[in-house]
Structure formats: structure tokens, C-alpha cells
């Protein structure tokens, strides 16, 4: 190329802007004191939560504080009022010995939000579900442990959940963990990072992952001889973490590549966002129609998929009147 220097200058500027944006987000959060998850509960608000009542809350809070437990509080005039964090609420449920999800199910359930149509709300849906499963008031008593795994080289899911890990080259990505076949302990210490939502973790992605996806078959033959190329995610990550998390969410790019096939091969359930715009809807339906053939091709290569189904959902509203007219 004759003008490679111009590309290098633009690339350098883009890199600096990315770093600047990330730093700006960090500074604004510190300035506004939003470095912790925003959701808080007054003591009275707990009365309306599942499996709690005014009497049970008052008794549990009194017992816990007598035992030395400290609930988060905020000044309100001349007094201090309860401003309980999600963890405070979960600890209160634990004190009352309310059964959790993992008391009934001992293995992680893996959900893959997938559509080959770019811009179809895959990543937004994955981030929102990860957030909601952990923080929704009706689910707090379940104390759900959530892991989101990002396989999209654009790292948008990583940006949503842990923006500081979405800039520059990240070495400890999900793709690298698959290829290196690291231990459970290494996954937990070196690859999994916390999000701003306590109890929601993420394994980041990086732009370099795209090169791994492109040469996946050859890389597996070199580094993972004898392992099925569609089973690497399930065997090298999911199975090792199946008792550390309750739900694992997968996000991949809009490409029919090795990562998408590995996500299908590891998932228990697929969710397909269906944008209502005609062109997007048409493309999404083509993807849904091709899924059986895609799964057949994975199984013909020797890996058995354990999907219980695929659920489609409308991911956007065309206009406000559509929203108002929903039943």
C-alpha cells in the first residue's frame, strides 16, 4: 500500500481516543461517586421482596447487627438511614436460610444470545440479562452467580460490563483460555474479571481474537491435538466453571465462525433477538431457518449439542405507538 503512514496516523489517533474515552468514563464515575452499583434498598423496601415481611426483616436486621454485621447506611438530615446494597440483601436472605437456586441445581446453565444479523441487540440483550438475573428484586433471594463470556472481537459486551478491560490488546481473553486449556484456578484468577455489578463477572474479548477464529482448525490441531474443534469452549471453560456459576451467558460476533459454533456446542439454550424492521427481520428469520442445518454440521463433525431449544424474541419497538398498543 502506498499510503500506509496515513493509516498508521489514523490508527494512533483512534487508539488515543479510545483511551481518552475510557479515562473520561472513569473520572466521571469518581466525580459523581458512581464507582459502585447504584441499586440500594431502604429497610422498608425489603418488606415487599419475595419471602420477606416486615417482621422477618426487622428481626433479621436486629440479629445480624447484634452479631456485628454492618449494613450500608447514608446520612439523611440528622439521622442515618439504611441504604442496603444487593450484597446486604443477599446476606439477609442467607441469615434467614432461604434456599438458593444452586441448592436445587448444581451446574451452570449456559445461554447463548445469537443472531447473524449485526446490530440486532445481541450484546445489549446479553448484558441486560446478565444484569437482571443478578440484580432484579424478584431474584435476589436466589443469589445467582453470573458469568458473561465475550467472543466478539469488538468487545462491546466487555465495554458494557467492564469498560476498562475493553481498550487495547487484552491477553487473557476467552479465546486464549480455550486455546491454552488453562486450569479452573487460572480461569478464576487470571481470566475472569468483575463487573461493576457485584456477582456478575466477565471474560473479556480483544480485537486479536478475530485472527484466532480465522485459523481455529489449524490452531487446535497444533495446540489441542485430538480435541473436537467445536467442543473446546464447553470442555476447556464451561465444564471447569460449572460449579462456580449458576448462569453463563455467551456473546459472539455476527459471523459464522469457530467461536459461534463453539457457543452453539456449549449452550443449553439459545435466544435469538428479532428486530422488527423488515430487512433485519428477514435476515433474522433466515438465520433461524438455517439453525437445524448448522447444528447438524456440528454434530456430523463429532460433537453432540445439548440444546433444549431456541427462543426468539422481539428486540426493538418500531415506534412509540407500537409500544403503547402492546397488550
GROMACS .gro file of C-alpha atoms in nm:
model
  327
    1UNK     CA    1   0.000   0.000   0.000
    2UNK     CA    2   0.131   0.343  -0.095
    3UNK     CA    3  -0.014   0.544   0.191
    4UNK     CA    4   0.036   0.315   0.490
    5UNK     CA    5   0.162   0.605   0.702
    6UNK     CA    6  -0.177   0.774   0.678
    7UNK     CA    7  -0.343   0.458   0.812
    8UNK     CA    8  -0.093   0.443   1.097
    9UNK     CA    9  -0.166   0.804   1.193
   10UNK     CA   10  -0.541   0.741   1.196
   11UNK     CA   11  -0.491   0.420   1.396
   12UNK     CA   12  -0.279   0.604   1.652
   13UNK     CA   13  -0.543   0.874   1.689
   14UNK     CA   14  -0.818   0.614   1.728
   15UNK     CA   15  -0.619   0.436   2.000
   16UNK     CA   16  -0.563   0.761   2.189
   17UNK     CA   17  -0.932   0.849   2.162
   18UNK     CA   18  -1.034   0.508   2.299
   19UNK     CA   19  -0.804   0.552   2.596
   20UNK     CA   20  -0.934   0.904   2.649
   21UNK     CA   21  -1.296   0.787   2.641
   22UNK     CA   22  -1.228   0.513   2.895
   23UNK     CA   23  -1.044   0.755   3.123
   24UNK     CA   24  -1.328   1.007   3.091
   25UNK     CA   25  -1.580   0.743   3.200
   26UNK     CA   26  -1.363   0.655   3.499
   27UNK     CA   27  -1.324   1.019   3.604
   28UNK     CA   28  -1.696   1.091   3.570
   29UNK     CA   29  -1.784   0.789   3.782
   30UNK     CA   30  -1.541   0.900   4.052
   31UNK     CA   31  -1.665   1.259   4.038
   32UNK     CA   32  -2.029   1.153   4.069
   33UNK     CA   33  -1.943   0.881   4.322
   34UNK     CA   34  -2.081   0.610   4.094
   35UNK     CA   35  -1.796   0.363   4.131
   36UNK     CA   36  -2.031   0.114   4.295
   37UNK     CA   37  -2.353  -0.036   4.165
   38UNK     CA   38  -2.632   0.217   4.213
   39UNK     CA   39  -2.916  -0.007   4.335
   40UNK     CA   40  -2.986   0.034   4.707
   41UNK     CA   41  -3.276  -0.056   4.937
   42UNK     CA   42  -3.423   0.109   5.241
   43UNK     CA   43  -3.521  -0.128   5.518
   44UNK     CA   44  -3.889  -0.066   5.443
   45UNK     CA   45  -3.835  -0.160   5.077
   46UNK     CA   46  -3.728  -0.509   5.186
   47UNK     CA   47  -4.073  -0.578   5.330
   48UNK     CA   48  -4.208  -0.618   4.974
   49UNK     CA   49  -3.939  -0.854   4.848
   50UNK     CA   50  -4.015  -1.226   4.798
   51UNK     CA   51  -4.002  -1.446   5.109
   52UNK     CA   52  -3.970  -1.143   5.340
   53UNK     CA   53  -4.209  -0.946   5.560
   54UNK     CA   54  -4.181  -0.651   5.794
   55UNK     CA   55  -4.144  -0.876   6.095
   56UNK     CA   56  -3.887  -1.108   5.938
   57UNK     CA   57  -3.678  -0.815   5.812
   58UNK     CA   58  -3.680  -0.631   6.144
   59UNK     CA   59  -3.588  -0.946   6.333
   60UNK     CA   60  -3.311  -1.046   6.089
   61UNK     CA   61  -3.157  -0.697   6.081
   62UNK     CA   62  -3.160  -0.681   6.460
   63UNK     CA   63  -2.997  -1.023   6.491
   64UNK     CA   64  -2.733  -0.953   6.228
   65UNK     CA   65  -2.636  -0.616   6.374
   66UNK     CA   66  -2.617  -0.769   6.721
   67UNK     CA   67  -2.372  -1.019   6.575
   68UNK     CA   68  -2.152  -0.743   6.433
   69UNK     CA   69  -2.283  -0.724   6.076
   70UNK     CA   70  -2.273  -0.373   5.928
   71UNK     CA   71  -2.541  -0.267   5.680
   72UNK     CA   72  -2.469   0.023   5.449
   73UNK     CA   73  -2.630   0.348   5.565
   74UNK     CA   74  -2.648   0.704   5.435
   75UNK     CA   75  -2.699   1.032   5.619
   76UNK     CA   76  -3.049   1.178   5.598
   77UNK     CA   77  -3.071   1.502   5.789
   78UNK     CA   78  -2.955   1.434   6.143
   79UNK     CA   79  -3.001   1.058   6.119
   80UNK     CA   80  -2.854   0.765   5.930
   81UNK     CA   81  -3.090   0.563   5.712
   82UNK     CA   82  -3.042   0.219   5.564
   83UNK     CA   83  -2.915   0.214   5.204
   84UNK     CA   84  -2.865  -0.159   5.167
   85UNK     CA   85  -2.660  -0.296   4.881
   86UNK     CA   86  -2.752  -0.605   4.683
   87UNK     CA   87  -2.500  -0.798   4.891
   88UNK     CA   88  -2.660  -0.674   5.213
   89UNK     CA   89  -2.997  -0.806   5.095
   90UNK     CA   90  -2.848  -1.139   4.988
   91UNK     CA   91  -2.672  -1.171   5.324
   92UNK     CA   92  -3.005  -1.112   5.496
   93UNK     CA   93  -3.161  -1.392   5.291
   94UNK     CA   94  -2.865  -1.612   5.387
   95UNK     CA   95  -2.918  -1.530   5.753
   96UNK     CA   96  -3.279  -1.644   5.720
   97UNK     CA   97  -3.158  -1.960   5.543
   98UNK     CA   98  -3.375  -1.901   5.236
   99UNK     CA   99  -3.290  -2.171   4.975
  100UNK     CA  100  -3.099  -2.054   4.667
  101UNK     CA  101  -3.103  -2.158   4.303
  102UNK     CA  102  -2.784  -2.360   4.348
  103UNK     CA  103  -2.946  -2.563   4.624
  104UNK     CA  104  -3.176  -2.702   4.354
  105UNK     CA  105  -2.944  -2.701   4.052
  106UNK     CA  106  -2.577  -2.785   4.094
  107UNK     CA  107  -2.448  -2.698   3.746
  108UNK     CA  108  -2.435  -2.378   3.546
  109UNK     CA  109  -2.699  -2.326   3.278
  110UNK     CA  110  -2.549  -2.178   2.961
  111UNK     CA  111  -2.741  -1.932   2.743
  112UNK     CA  112  -2.623  -1.813   2.402
  113UNK     CA  113  -2.783  -1.498   2.260
  114UNK     CA  114  -2.725  -1.534   1.888
  115UNK     CA  115  -2.817  -1.383   1.553
  116UNK     CA  116  -2.604  -1.339   1.242
  117UNK     CA  117  -2.767  -1.001   1.180
  118UNK     CA  118  -2.535  -0.728   1.305
  119UNK     CA  119  -2.697  -0.464   1.525
  120UNK     CA  120  -2.979  -0.695   1.628
  121UNK     CA  121  -2.941  -0.633   2.005
  122UNK     CA  122  -2.740  -0.949   2.081
  123UNK     CA  123  -2.486  -0.778   2.303
  124UNK     CA  124  -2.733  -0.539   2.466
  125UNK     CA  125  -2.964  -0.832   2.542
  126UNK     CA  126  -2.677  -1.037   2.687
  127UNK     CA  127  -2.561  -0.751   2.910
  128UNK     CA  128  -2.917  -0.673   3.020
  129UNK     CA  129  -2.995  -1.036   3.103
  130UNK     CA  130  -2.669  -1.073   3.297
  131UNK     CA  131  -2.760  -0.763   3.495
  132UNK     CA  132  -3.124  -0.859   3.550
  133UNK     CA  133  -3.061  -1.218   3.659
  134UNK     CA  134  -2.834  -1.091   3.935
  135UNK     CA  135  -3.000  -0.766   4.041
  136UNK     CA  136  -3.375  -0.799   3.978
  137UNK     CA  137  -3.559  -0.759   4.310
  138UNK     CA  138  -3.764  -1.075   4.246
  139UNK     CA  139  -3.445  -1.281   4.203
  140UNK     CA  140  -3.223  -1.151   4.482
  141UNK     CA  141  -3.309  -1.441   4.714
  142UNK     CA  142  -3.168  -1.682   4.452
  143UNK     CA  143  -2.819  -1.520   4.486
  144UNK     CA  144  -2.747  -1.602   4.121
  145UNK     CA  145  -2.379  -1.607   4.022
  146UNK     CA  146  -2.344  -1.480   3.666
  147UNK     CA  147  -2.061  -1.512   3.415
  148UNK     CA  148  -2.067  -1.341   3.075
  149UNK     CA  149  -1.816  -1.463   2.815
  150UNK     CA  150  -1.733  -1.230   2.527
  151UNK     CA  151  -1.624  -1.377   2.193
  152UNK     CA  152  -1.688  -1.071   1.976
  153UNK     CA  153  -1.356  -0.907   1.877
  154UNK     CA  154  -1.532  -0.570   1.903
  155UNK     CA  155  -1.558  -0.639   2.280
  156UNK     CA  156  -1.886  -0.450   2.321
  157UNK     CA  157  -2.008  -0.681   2.597
  158UNK     CA  158  -1.679  -0.625   2.778
  159UNK     CA  159  -1.730  -0.249   2.739
  160UNK     CA  160  -2.079  -0.269   2.893
  161UNK     CA  161  -1.972  -0.476   3.193
  162UNK     CA  162  -1.607  -0.379   3.248
  163UNK     CA  163  -1.510  -0.086   3.024
  164UNK     CA  164  -1.152  -0.067   3.148
  165UNK     CA  165  -1.087  -0.413   3.000
  166UNK     CA  166  -1.225  -0.324   2.656
  167UNK     CA  167  -0.944  -0.091   2.546
  168UNK     CA  168  -0.623  -0.202   2.380
  169UNK     CA  169  -0.494  -0.555   2.347
  170UNK     CA  170  -0.615  -0.791   2.620
  171UNK     CA  171  -0.410  -1.108   2.651
  172UNK     CA  172  -0.631  -1.303   2.890
  173UNK     CA  173  -0.938  -1.342   2.669
  174UNK     CA  174  -1.189  -1.625   2.645
  175UNK     CA  175  -1.038  -1.732   2.313
  176UNK     CA  176  -0.693  -1.757   2.469
  177UNK     CA  177  -0.830  -1.952   2.766
  178UNK     CA  178  -0.984  -2.203   2.525
  179UNK     CA  179  -0.666  -2.244   2.325
  180UNK     CA  180  -0.432  -2.263   2.624
  181UNK     CA  181  -0.660  -2.505   2.812
  182UNK     CA  182  -0.585  -2.333   3.142
  183UNK     CA  183  -0.692  -2.475   3.477
  184UNK     CA  184  -1.003  -2.373   3.669
  185UNK     CA  185  -0.783  -2.188   3.915
  186UNK     CA  186  -0.616  -1.991   3.634
  187UNK     CA  187  -0.955  -1.907   3.483
  188UNK     CA  188  -1.076  -1.767   3.813
  189UNK     CA  189  -0.759  -1.573   3.894
  190UNK     CA  190  -0.626  -1.457   3.557
  191UNK     CA  191  -0.907  -1.452   3.301
  192UNK     CA  192  -1.230  -1.368   3.484
  193UNK     CA  193  -1.274  -1.004   3.587
  194UNK     CA  194  -1.552  -0.849   3.798
  195UNK     CA  195  -1.805  -0.607   3.654
  196UNK     CA  196  -1.947  -0.307   3.835
  197UNK     CA  197  -2.241  -0.530   3.933
  198UNK     CA  198  -2.137  -0.749   4.230
  199UNK     CA  199  -2.189  -1.112   4.137
  200UNK     CA  200  -2.161  -1.056   3.762
  201UNK     CA  201  -1.822  -1.145   3.612
  202UNK     CA  202  -1.693  -1.132   3.256
  203UNK     CA  203  -1.420  -1.292   3.048
  204UNK     CA  204  -1.314  -1.019   2.804
  205UNK     CA  205  -1.258  -1.027   2.430
  206UNK     CA  206  -0.997  -0.847   2.221
  207UNK     CA  207  -0.954  -0.750   1.857
  208UNK     CA  208  -0.679  -1.012   1.820
  209UNK     CA  209  -0.935  -1.287   1.880
  210UNK     CA  210  -1.051  -1.244   1.521
  211UNK     CA  211  -0.723  -1.391   1.397
  212UNK     CA  212  -0.767  -1.693   1.624
  213UNK     CA  213  -1.116  -1.758   1.488
  214UNK     CA  214  -0.988  -1.738   1.132
  215UNK     CA  215  -0.725  -2.007   1.185
  216UNK     CA  216  -0.907  -2.207   1.454
  217UNK     CA  217  -0.883  -2.552   1.297
  218UNK     CA  218  -0.508  -2.531   1.246
  219UNK     CA  219  -0.450  -2.384   1.592
  220UNK     CA  220  -0.649  -2.665   1.754
  221UNK     CA  221  -0.453  -2.927   1.560
  222UNK     CA  222  -0.130  -2.767   1.686
  223UNK     CA  223  -0.218  -2.687   2.048
  224UNK     CA  224  -0.511  -2.920   2.124
  225UNK     CA  225  -0.446  -3.239   1.927
  226UNK     CA  226  -0.731  -3.487   1.943
  227UNK     CA  227  -0.988  -3.238   2.074
  228UNK     CA  228  -1.301  -3.169   1.871
  229UNK     CA  229  -1.279  -2.813   1.736
  230UNK     CA  230  -1.646  -2.745   1.826
  231UNK     CA  231  -1.613  -2.872   2.186
  232UNK     CA  232  -1.326  -2.654   2.306
  233UNK     CA  233  -1.539  -2.390   2.480
  234UNK     CA  234  -1.751  -2.646   2.662
  235UNK     CA  235  -1.462  -2.866   2.773
  236UNK     CA  236  -1.194  -2.602   2.840
  237UNK     CA  237  -1.407  -2.333   3.007
  238UNK     CA  238  -1.774  -2.419   3.073
  239UNK     CA  239  -1.720  -2.762   3.230
  240UNK     CA  240  -1.442  -2.627   3.454
  241UNK     CA  241  -1.662  -2.346   3.587
  242UNK     CA  242  -1.993  -2.533   3.604
  243UNK     CA  243  -1.998  -2.527   3.986
  244UNK     CA  244  -1.872  -2.169   4.025
  245UNK     CA  245  -2.162  -2.001   3.843
  246UNK     CA  246  -2.536  -2.052   3.811
  247UNK     CA  247  -2.581  -1.895   3.466
  248UNK     CA  248  -2.326  -1.842   3.192
  249UNK     CA  249  -2.411  -1.606   2.906
  250UNK     CA  250  -2.228  -1.623   2.573
  251UNK     CA  251  -2.190  -1.343   2.319
  252UNK     CA  252  -2.023  -1.380   1.979
  253UNK     CA  253  -1.987  -1.161   1.674
  254UNK     CA  254  -2.225  -1.174   1.376
  255UNK     CA  255  -2.002  -1.421   1.193
  256UNK     CA  256  -2.045  -1.788   1.113
  257UNK     CA  257  -1.704  -1.870   1.258
  258UNK     CA  258  -1.544  -2.114   1.501
  259UNK     CA  259  -1.647  -1.912   1.806
  260UNK     CA  260  -2.014  -1.908   1.710
  261UNK     CA  261  -2.007  -2.284   1.652
  262UNK     CA  262  -1.834  -2.339   1.987
  263UNK     CA  263  -2.102  -2.128   2.157
  264UNK     CA  264  -2.376  -2.339   1.998
  265UNK     CA  265  -2.187  -2.652   2.101
  266UNK     CA  266  -2.168  -2.533   2.464
  267UNK     CA  267  -2.515  -2.381   2.508
  268UNK     CA  268  -2.813  -2.530   2.687
  269UNK     CA  269  -3.048  -2.269   2.541
  270UNK     CA  270  -3.030  -2.022   2.254
  271UNK     CA  271  -3.207  -1.687   2.245
  272UNK     CA  272  -3.248  -1.506   1.913
  273UNK     CA  273  -3.333  -1.135   1.914
  274UNK     CA  274  -3.563  -1.048   1.623
  275UNK     CA  275  -3.551  -0.679   1.521
  276UNK     CA  276  -3.887  -0.569   1.374
  277UNK     CA  277  -3.753  -0.368   1.079
  278UNK     CA  278  -3.833  -0.561   0.760
  279UNK     CA  279  -3.475  -0.606   0.637
  280UNK     CA  280  -3.348  -0.707   0.983
  281UNK     CA  281  -3.644  -0.937   1.044
  282UNK     CA  282  -3.593  -1.107   0.707
  283UNK     CA  283  -3.224  -1.167   0.780
  284UNK     CA  284  -3.301  -1.297   1.130
  285UNK     CA  285  -3.559  -1.543   1.001
  286UNK     CA  286  -3.304  -1.677   0.751
  287UNK     CA  287  -3.067  -1.743   1.042
  288UNK     CA  288  -3.335  -1.919   1.249
  289UNK     CA  289  -3.433  -2.132   0.948
  290UNK     CA  290  -3.069  -2.238   0.896
  291UNK     CA  291  -3.007  -2.339   1.259
  292UNK     CA  292  -3.102  -2.709   1.225
  293UNK     CA  293  -2.859  -2.750   0.935
  294UNK     CA  294  -2.587  -2.567   1.130
  295UNK     CA  295  -2.635  -2.791   1.433
  296UNK     CA  296  -2.635  -3.098   1.208
  297UNK     CA  297  -2.299  -2.991   1.063
  298UNK     CA  298  -2.152  -2.954   1.414
  299UNK     CA  299  -2.278  -3.298   1.515
  300UNK     CA  300  -2.155  -3.454   1.191
  301UNK     CA  301  -1.809  -3.333   1.294
  302UNK     CA  302  -1.840  -3.543   1.610
  303UNK     CA  303  -1.968  -3.304   1.879
  304UNK     CA  304  -2.312  -3.359   2.030
  305UNK     CA  305  -2.510  -3.042   2.102
  306UNK     CA  306  -2.722  -3.032   2.418
  307UNK     CA  307  -2.958  -2.752   2.320
  308UNK     CA  308  -3.307  -2.778   2.465
  309UNK     CA  309  -3.436  -2.518   2.222
  310UNK     CA  310  -3.415  -2.174   2.064
  311UNK     CA  311  -3.639  -1.889   2.179
  312UNK     CA  312  -3.693  -1.589   1.954
  313UNK     CA  313  -3.797  -1.253   2.098
  314UNK     CA  314  -3.875  -0.912   1.953
  315UNK     CA  315  -3.580  -0.697   2.049
  316UNK     CA  316  -3.692  -0.348   1.947
  317UNK     CA  317  -4.008  -0.141   1.916
  318UNK     CA  318  -4.058   0.037   1.583
  319UNK     CA  319  -4.222   0.346   1.730
  320UNK     CA  320  -4.396   0.474   2.039
  321UNK     CA  321  -4.746   0.388   1.918
  322UNK     CA  322  -4.638   0.024   1.879
  323UNK     CA  323  -4.518   0.033   2.239
  324UNK     CA  324  -4.846   0.183   2.364
  325UNK     CA  325  -5.055  -0.076   2.182
  326UNK     CA  326  -4.876  -0.375   2.333
  327UNK     CA  327  -5.117  -0.598   2.528
   0.00000   0.00000   0.00000
